[in-house]
PDB file of C-alpha atoms and ligand atoms in Angstrom:
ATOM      1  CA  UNK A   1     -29.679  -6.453   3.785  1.00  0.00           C
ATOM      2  CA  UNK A   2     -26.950  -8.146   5.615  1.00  0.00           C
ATOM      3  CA  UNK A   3     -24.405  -5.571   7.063  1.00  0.00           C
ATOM      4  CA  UNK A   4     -23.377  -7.490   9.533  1.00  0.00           C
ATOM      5  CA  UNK A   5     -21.744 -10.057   7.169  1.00  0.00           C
ATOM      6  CA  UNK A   6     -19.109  -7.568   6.049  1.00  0.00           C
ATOM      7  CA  UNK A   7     -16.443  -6.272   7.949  1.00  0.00           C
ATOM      8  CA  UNK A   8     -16.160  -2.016   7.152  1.00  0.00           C
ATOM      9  CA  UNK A   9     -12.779  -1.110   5.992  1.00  0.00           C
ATOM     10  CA  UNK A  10     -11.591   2.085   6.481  1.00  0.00           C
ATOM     11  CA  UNK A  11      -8.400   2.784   3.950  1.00  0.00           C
ATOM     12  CA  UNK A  12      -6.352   6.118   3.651  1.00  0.00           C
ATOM     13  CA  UNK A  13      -5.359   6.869   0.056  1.00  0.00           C
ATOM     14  CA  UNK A  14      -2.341   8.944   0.680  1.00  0.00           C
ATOM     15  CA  UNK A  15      -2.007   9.664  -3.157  1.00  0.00           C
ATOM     16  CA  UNK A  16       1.264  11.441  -3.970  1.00  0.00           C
ATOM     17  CA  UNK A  17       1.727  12.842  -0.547  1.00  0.00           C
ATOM     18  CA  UNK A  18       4.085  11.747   2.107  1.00  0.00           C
ATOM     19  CA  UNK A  19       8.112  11.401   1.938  1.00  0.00           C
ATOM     20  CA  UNK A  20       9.684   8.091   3.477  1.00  0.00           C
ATOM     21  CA  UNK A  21      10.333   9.994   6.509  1.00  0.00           C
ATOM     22  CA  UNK A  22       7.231  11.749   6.979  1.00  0.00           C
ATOM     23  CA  UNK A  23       5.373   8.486   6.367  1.00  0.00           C
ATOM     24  CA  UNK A  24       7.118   7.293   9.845  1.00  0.00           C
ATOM     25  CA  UNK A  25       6.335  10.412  11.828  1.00  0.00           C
ATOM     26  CA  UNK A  26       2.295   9.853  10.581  1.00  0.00           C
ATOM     27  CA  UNK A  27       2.038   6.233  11.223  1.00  0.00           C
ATOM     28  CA  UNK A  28       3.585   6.750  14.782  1.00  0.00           C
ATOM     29  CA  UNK A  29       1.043   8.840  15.380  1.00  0.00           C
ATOM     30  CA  UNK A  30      -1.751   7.236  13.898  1.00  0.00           C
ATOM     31  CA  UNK A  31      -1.350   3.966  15.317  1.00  0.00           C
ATOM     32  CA  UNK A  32      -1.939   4.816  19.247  1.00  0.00           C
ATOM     33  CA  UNK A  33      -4.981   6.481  17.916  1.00  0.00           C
ATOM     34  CA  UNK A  34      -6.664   3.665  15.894  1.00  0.00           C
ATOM     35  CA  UNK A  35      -5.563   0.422  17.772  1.00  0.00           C
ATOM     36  CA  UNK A  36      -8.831  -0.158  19.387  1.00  0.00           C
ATOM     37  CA  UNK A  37     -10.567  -0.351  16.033  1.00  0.00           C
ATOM     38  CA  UNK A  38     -13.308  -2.433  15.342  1.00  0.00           C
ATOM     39  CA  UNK A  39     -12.774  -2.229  11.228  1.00  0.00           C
ATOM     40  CA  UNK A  40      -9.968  -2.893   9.285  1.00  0.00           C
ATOM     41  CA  UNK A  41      -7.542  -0.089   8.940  1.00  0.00           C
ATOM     42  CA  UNK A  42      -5.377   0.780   5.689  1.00  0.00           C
ATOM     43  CA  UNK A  43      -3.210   2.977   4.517  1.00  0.00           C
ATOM     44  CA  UNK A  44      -2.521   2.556   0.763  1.00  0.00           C
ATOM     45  CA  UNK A  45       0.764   4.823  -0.014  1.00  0.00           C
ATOM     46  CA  UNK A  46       3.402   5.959  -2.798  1.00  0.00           C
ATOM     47  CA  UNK A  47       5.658   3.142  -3.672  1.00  0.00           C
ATOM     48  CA  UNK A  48       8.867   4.984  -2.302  1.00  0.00           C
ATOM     49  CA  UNK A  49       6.557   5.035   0.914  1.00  0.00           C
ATOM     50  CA  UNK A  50       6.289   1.208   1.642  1.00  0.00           C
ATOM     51  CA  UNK A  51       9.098   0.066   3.574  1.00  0.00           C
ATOM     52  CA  UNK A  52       9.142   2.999   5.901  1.00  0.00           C
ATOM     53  CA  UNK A  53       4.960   2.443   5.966  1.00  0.00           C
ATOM     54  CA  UNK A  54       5.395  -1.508   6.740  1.00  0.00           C
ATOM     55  CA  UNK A  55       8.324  -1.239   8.938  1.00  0.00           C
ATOM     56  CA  UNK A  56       6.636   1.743  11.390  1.00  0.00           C
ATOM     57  CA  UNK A  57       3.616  -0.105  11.089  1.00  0.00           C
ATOM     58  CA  UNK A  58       4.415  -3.238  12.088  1.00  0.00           C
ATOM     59  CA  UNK A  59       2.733  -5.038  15.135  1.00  0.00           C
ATOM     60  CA  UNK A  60      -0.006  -2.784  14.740  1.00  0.00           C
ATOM     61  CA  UNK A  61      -3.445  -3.213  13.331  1.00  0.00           C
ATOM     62  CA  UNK A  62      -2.377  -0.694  10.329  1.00  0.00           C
ATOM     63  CA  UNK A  63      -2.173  -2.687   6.533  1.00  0.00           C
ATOM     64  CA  UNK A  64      -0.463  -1.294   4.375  1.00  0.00           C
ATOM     65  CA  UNK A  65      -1.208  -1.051   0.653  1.00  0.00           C
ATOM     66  CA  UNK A  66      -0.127   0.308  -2.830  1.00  0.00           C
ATOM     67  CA  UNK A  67      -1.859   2.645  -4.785  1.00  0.00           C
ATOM     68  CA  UNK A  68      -1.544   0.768  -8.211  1.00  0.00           C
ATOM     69  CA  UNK A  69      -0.024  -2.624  -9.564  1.00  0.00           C
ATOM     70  CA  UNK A  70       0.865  -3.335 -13.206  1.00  0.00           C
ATOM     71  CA  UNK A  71      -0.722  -6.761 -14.431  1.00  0.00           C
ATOM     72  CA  UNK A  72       2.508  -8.399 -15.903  1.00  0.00           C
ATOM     73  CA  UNK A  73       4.616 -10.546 -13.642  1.00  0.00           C
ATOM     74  CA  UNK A  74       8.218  -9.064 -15.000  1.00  0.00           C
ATOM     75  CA  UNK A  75       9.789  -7.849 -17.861  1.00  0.00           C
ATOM     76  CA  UNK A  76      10.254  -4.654 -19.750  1.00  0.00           C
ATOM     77  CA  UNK A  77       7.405  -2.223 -18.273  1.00  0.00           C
ATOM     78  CA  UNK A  78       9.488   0.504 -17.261  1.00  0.00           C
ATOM     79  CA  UNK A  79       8.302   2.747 -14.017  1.00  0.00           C
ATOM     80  CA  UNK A  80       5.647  -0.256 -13.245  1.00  0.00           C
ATOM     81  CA  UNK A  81       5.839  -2.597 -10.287  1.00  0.00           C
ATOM     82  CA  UNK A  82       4.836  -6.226  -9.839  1.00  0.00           C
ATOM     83  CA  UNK A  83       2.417  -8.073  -7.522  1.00  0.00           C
ATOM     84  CA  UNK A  84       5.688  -9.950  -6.637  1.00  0.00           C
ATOM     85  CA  UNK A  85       7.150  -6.914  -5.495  1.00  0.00           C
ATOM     86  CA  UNK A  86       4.718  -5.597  -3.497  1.00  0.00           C
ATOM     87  CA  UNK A  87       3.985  -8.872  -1.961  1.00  0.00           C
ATOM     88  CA  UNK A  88       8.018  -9.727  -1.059  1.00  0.00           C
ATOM     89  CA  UNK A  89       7.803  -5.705   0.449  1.00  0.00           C
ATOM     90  CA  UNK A  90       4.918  -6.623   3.133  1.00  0.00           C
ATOM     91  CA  UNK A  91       2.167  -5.097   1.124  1.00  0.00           C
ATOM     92  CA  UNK A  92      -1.470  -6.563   1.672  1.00  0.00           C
ATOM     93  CA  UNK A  93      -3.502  -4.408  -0.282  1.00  0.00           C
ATOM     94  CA  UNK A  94      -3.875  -2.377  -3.817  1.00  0.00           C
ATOM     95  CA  UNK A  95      -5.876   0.180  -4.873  1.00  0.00           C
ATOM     96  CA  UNK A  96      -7.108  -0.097  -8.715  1.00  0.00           C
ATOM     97  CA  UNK A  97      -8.317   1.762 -11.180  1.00  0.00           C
ATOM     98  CA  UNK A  98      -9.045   5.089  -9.432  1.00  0.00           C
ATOM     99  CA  UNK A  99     -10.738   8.171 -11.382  1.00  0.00           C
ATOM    100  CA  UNK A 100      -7.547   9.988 -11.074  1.00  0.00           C
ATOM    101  CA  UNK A 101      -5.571   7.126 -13.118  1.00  0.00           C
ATOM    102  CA  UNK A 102      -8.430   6.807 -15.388  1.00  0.00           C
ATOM    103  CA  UNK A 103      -8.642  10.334 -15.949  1.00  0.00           C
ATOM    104  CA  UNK A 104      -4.308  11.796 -15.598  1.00  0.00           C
ATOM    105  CA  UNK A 105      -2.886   7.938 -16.755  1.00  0.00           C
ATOM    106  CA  UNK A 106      -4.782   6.202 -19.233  1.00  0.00           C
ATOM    107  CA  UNK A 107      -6.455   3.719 -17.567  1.00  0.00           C
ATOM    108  CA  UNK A 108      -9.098   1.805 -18.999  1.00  0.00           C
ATOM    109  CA  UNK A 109     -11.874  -0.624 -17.603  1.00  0.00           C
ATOM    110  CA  UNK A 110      -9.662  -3.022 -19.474  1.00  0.00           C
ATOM    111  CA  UNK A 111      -6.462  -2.602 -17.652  1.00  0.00           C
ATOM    112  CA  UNK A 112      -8.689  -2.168 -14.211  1.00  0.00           C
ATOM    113  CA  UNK A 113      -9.951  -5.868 -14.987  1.00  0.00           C
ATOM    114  CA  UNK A 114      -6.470  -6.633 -15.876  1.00  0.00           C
ATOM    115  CA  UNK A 115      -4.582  -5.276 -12.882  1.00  0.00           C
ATOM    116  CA  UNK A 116      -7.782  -6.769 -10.483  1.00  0.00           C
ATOM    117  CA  UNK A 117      -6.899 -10.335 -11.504  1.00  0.00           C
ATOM    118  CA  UNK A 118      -3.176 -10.167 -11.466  1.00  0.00           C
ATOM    119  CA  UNK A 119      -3.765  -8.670  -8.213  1.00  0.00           C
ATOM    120  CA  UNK A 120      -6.273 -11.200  -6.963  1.00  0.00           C
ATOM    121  CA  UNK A 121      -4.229 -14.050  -8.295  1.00  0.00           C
ATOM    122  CA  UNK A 122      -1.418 -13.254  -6.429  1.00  0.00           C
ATOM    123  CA  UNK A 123      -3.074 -13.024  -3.016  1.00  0.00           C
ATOM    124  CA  UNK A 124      -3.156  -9.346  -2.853  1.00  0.00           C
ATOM    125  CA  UNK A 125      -6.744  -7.650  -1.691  1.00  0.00           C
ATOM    126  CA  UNK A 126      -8.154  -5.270  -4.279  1.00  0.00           C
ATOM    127  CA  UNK A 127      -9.564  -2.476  -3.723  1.00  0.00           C
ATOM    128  CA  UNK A 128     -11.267  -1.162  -6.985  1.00  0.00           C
ATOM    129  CA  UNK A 129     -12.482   2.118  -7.824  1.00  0.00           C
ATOM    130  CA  UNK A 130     -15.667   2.757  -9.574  1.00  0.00           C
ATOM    131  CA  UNK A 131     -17.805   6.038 -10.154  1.00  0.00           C
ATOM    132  CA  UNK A 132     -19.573   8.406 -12.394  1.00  0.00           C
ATOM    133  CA  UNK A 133     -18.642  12.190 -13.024  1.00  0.00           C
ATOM    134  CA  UNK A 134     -20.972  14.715 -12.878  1.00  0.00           C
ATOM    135  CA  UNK A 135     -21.806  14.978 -16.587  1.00  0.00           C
ATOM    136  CA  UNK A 136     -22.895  11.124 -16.521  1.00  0.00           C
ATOM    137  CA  UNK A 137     -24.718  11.603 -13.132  1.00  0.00           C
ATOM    138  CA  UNK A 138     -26.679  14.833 -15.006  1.00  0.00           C
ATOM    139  CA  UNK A 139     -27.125  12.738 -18.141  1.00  0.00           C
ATOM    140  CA  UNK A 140     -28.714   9.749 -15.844  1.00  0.00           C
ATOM    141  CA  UNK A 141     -26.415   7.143 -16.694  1.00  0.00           C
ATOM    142  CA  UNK A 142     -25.413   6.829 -12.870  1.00  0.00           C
ATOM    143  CA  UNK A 143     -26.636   3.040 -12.587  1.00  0.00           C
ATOM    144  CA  UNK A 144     -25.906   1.924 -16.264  1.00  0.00           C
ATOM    145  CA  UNK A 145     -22.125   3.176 -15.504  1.00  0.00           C
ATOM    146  CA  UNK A 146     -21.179   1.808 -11.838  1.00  0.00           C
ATOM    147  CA  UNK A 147     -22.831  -1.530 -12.821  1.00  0.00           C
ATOM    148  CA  UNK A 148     -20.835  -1.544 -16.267  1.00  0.00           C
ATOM    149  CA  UNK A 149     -17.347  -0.199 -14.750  1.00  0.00           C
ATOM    150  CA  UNK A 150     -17.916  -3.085 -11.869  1.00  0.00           C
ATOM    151  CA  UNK A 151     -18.468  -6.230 -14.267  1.00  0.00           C
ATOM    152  CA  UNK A 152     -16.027  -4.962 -16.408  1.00  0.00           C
ATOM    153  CA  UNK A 153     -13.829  -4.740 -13.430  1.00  0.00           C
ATOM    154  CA  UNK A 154     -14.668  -8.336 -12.362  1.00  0.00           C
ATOM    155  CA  UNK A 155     -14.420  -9.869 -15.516  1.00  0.00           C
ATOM    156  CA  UNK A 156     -12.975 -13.414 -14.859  1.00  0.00           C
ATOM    157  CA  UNK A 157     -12.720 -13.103 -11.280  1.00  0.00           C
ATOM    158  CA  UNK A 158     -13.607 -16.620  -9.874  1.00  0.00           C
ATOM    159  CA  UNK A 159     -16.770 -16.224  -6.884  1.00  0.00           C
ATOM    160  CA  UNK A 160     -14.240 -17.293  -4.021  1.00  0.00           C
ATOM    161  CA  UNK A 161     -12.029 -14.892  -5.021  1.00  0.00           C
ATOM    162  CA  UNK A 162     -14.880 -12.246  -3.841  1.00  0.00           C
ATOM    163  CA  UNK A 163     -13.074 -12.435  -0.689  1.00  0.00           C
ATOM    164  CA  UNK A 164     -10.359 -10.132  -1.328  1.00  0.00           C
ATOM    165  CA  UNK A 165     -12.170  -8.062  -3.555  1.00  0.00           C
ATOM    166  CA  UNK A 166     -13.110  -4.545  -2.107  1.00  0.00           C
ATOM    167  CA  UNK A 167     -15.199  -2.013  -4.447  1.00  0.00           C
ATOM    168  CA  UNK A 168     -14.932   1.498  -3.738  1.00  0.00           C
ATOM    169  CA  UNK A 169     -17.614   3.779  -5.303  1.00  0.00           C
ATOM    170  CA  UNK A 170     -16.285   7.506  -5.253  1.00  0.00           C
ATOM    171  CA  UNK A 171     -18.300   9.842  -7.484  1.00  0.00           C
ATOM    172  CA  UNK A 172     -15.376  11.668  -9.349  1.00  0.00           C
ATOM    173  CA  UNK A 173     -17.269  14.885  -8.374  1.00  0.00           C
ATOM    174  CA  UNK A 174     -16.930  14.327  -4.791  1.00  0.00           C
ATOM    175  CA  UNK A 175     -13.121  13.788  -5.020  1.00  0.00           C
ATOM    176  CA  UNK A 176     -10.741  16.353  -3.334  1.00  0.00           C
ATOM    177  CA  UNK A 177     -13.894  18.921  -3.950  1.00  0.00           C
ATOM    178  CA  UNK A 178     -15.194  19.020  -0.702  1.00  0.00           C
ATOM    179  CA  UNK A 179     -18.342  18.284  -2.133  1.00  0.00           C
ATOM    180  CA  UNK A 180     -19.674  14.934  -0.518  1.00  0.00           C
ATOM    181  CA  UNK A 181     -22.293  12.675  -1.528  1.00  0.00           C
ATOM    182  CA  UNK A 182     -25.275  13.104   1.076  1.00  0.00           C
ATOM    183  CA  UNK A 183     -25.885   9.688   2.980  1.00  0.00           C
ATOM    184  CA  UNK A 184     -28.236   8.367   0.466  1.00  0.00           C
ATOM    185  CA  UNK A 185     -26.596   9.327  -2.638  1.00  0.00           C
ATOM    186  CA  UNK A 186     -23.425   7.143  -1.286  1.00  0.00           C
ATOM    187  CA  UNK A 187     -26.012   4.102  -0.486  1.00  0.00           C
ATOM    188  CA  UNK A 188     -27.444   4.414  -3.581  1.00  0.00           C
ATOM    189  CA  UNK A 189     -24.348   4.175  -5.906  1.00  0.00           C
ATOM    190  CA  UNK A 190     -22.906   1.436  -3.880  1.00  0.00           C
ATOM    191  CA  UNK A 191     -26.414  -0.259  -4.066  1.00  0.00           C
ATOM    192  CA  UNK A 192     -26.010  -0.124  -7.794  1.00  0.00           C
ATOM    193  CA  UNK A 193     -22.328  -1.852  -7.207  1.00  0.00           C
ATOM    194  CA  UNK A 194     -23.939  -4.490  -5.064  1.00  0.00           C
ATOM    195  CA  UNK A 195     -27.020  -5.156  -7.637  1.00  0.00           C
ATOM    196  CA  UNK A 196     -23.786  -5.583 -10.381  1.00  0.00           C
ATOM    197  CA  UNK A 197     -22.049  -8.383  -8.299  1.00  0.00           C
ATOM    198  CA  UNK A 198     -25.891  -9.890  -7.421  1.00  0.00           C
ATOM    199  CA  UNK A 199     -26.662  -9.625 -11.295  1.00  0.00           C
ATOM    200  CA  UNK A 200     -22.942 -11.518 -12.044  1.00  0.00           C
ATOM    201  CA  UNK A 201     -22.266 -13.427  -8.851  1.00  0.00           C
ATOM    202  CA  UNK A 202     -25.836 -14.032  -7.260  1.00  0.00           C
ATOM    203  CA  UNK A 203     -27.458 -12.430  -3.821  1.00  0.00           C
ATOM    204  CA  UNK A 204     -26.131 -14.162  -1.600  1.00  0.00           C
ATOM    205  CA  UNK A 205     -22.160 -13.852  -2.583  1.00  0.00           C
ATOM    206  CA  UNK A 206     -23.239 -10.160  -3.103  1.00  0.00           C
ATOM    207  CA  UNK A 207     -24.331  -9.670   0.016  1.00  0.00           C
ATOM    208  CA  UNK A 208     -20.464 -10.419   1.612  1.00  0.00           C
ATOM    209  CA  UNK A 209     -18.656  -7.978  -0.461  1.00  0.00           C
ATOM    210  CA  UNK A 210     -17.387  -4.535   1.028  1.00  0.00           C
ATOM    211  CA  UNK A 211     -18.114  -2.051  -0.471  1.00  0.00           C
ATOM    212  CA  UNK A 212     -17.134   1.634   0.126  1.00  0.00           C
ATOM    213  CA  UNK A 213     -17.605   5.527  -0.422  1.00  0.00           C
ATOM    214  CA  UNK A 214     -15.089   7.307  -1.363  1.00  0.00           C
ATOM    215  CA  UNK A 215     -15.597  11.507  -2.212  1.00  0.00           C
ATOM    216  CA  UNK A 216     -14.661  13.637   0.673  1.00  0.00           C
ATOM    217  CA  UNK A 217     -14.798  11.235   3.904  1.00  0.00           C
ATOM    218  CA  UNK A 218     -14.275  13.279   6.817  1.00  0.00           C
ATOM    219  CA  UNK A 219     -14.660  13.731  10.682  1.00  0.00           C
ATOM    220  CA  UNK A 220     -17.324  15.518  10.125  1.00  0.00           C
ATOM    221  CA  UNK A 221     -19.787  13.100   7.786  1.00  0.00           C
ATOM    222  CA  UNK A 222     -17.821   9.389   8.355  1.00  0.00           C
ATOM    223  CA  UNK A 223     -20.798   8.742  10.757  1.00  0.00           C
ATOM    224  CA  UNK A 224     -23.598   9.162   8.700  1.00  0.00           C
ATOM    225  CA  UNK A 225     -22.305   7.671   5.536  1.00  0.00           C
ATOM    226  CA  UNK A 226     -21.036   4.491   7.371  1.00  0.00           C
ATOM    227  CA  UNK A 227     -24.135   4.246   8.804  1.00  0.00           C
ATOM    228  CA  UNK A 228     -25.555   3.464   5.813  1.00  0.00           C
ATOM    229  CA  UNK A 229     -27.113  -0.488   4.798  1.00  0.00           C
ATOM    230  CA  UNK A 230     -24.573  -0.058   1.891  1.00  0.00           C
ATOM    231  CA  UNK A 231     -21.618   1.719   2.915  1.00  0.00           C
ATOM    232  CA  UNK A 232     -19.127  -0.781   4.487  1.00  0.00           C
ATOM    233  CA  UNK A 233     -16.657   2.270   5.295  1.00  0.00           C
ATOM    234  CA  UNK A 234     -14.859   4.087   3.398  1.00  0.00           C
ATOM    235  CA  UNK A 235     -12.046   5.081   1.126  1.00  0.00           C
ATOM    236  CA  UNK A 236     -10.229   8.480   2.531  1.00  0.00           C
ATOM    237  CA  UNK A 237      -7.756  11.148   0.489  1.00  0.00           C
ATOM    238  CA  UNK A 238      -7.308  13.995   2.192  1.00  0.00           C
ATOM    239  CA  UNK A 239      -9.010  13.501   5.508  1.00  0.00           C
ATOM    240  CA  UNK A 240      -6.296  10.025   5.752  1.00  0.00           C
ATOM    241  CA  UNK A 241      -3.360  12.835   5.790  1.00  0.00           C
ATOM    242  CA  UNK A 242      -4.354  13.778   9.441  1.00  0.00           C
ATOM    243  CA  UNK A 243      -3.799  11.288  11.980  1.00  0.00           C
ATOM    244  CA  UNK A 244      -6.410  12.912  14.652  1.00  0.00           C
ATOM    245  CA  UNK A 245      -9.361  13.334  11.211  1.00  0.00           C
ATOM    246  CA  UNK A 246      -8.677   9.427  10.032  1.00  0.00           C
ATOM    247  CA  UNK A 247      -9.038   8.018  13.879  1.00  0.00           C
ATOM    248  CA  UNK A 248     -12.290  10.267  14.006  1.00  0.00           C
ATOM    249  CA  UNK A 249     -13.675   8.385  10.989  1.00  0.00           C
ATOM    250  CA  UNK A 250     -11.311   4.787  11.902  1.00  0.00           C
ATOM    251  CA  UNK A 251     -14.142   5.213  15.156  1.00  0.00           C
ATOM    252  CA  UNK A 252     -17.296   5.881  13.175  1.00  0.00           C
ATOM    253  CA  UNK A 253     -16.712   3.014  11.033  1.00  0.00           C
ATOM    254  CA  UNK A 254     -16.169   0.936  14.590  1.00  0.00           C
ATOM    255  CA  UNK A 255     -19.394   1.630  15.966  1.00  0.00           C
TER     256      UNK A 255
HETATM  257  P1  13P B   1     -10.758  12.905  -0.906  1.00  0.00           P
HETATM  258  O1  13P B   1     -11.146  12.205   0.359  1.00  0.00           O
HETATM  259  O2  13P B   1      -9.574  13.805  -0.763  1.00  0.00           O
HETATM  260  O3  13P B   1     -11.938  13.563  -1.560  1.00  0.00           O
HETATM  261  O4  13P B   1     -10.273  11.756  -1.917  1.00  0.00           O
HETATM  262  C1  13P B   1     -11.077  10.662  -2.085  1.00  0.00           C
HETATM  263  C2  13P B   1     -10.319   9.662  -2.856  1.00  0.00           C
HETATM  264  O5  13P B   1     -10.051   9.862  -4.024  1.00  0.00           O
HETATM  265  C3  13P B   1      -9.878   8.454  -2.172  1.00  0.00           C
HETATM  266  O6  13P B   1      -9.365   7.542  -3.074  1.00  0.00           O
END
């Protein structure tokens, strides 16, 4: 187990919260808070939100990213928005295939491979969402699933393009509930993640990948999940909406 090898990211996921203008007040007041981390920092926000998040953010050590990408360069996809677009607005990272597009929008493990690599080939770091709900966990299919939804998410992706490639494992049960994952449920899933990228990509490049828990992250638990072997910090709904709660767990993942 190499922890060491992989810097924790911590990333808000503001979801649809968060006008222009009150994306500027909560970055100001964020960023005094967190600029002594020792992780990465991200806050992945509504569209409208990026050029107020970039612009209040800049020359701090807040990212910014988007909460979705479509995987066509241009053309007639109306409501979608290119990697070209979010690239030319300052935006570093995307968020992909979370259970609440799967589940409201449609998406598919198909379009989440799809979206990865347009992502991925345009520079962009990907942060992809994986997980089981409850049912599956009951039924036992836990394992089969996160290792199916990752290679399926990782189709095609070339081995040095592992770099940018961030896997978030958040139990769809555990999202917005309140109900966390203890500690070693949230190893264990993203242990099955890790095995999926060993089984496809080999140990070693395995062993450099981030890979998070998302489900209910707060100032209260950050600690002990990130302490985890597996957890390399974590992906944060409502718990990222607070400036004071995401510093509490933007210092956990620093320790
Ligand atoms: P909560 O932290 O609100 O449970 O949301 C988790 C999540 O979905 C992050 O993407």
């Amino acid at each position: 187990m190499k922890k060491e090898l992989r810097k924790a990211v911590i990333a808000g996921n503001w979801k649809m919260n968060n006008t222009p203008a009150q994306t500027t007040a909560l970055i100001n007041e964020m960023k005094p808070l967190v600029a002594d981390a020792d992780c990465e920092v991200v806050l992945c926000v509504p569209y409208i939100d990026i050029p107020a998040a970039v612009e209040a953010a800049k020359g701090s050590n807040i990212k910014i990213g988007a909460e979705n990408v479509h995987f066509k360069a241009s053309g007639a996809y109306t409501g979608e928005v290119s990697t070209d677009m979010l690239k030319e607005a300052g935006v570093e990272y995307v968020v992909i295939g979370h259970s609440e597009r799967r589940t409201y929008f449609g998406e598919t493990d198909q379009t989440v491979n799809l979206r990865s690599l347009a992502a991925l080939n345009a520079g962009l770091k990907a942060i992809i969402c994986v997980g089981e709900t409850l049912e599956q966990r009951e039924l036992g299919y836990t394992e089969t699933l996160l290792k199916f939804q990752t290679k399926m998410a990782l189709t095609n992706v070339k081995p040095e393009q592992l770099k940018n490639v961030i896997i978030a494992y958040e139990p769809v049960w555990a999202i917005g509930t309140g109900v966390t994952a203890t500690a070693d449920q949230a190893d264990e899933g993203n242990g099955f993640v890790r095995a999926a990228i060993a089984e496809a990509y080999g140990a070693d490049l395995a062993e450099t990948v981030t890979v998070q828990y998302g489900g209910s992250m707060n100032a209260k638990n950050a600690e002990e999940l990130v302490s985890k072997v597996n957890v390399d910090g974590g992906l944060i709904g409502g718990a990222s909406l607070k400036a004071q709660d995401f510093s509490v767990i933007v210092k956990a993942a620093s320790k």
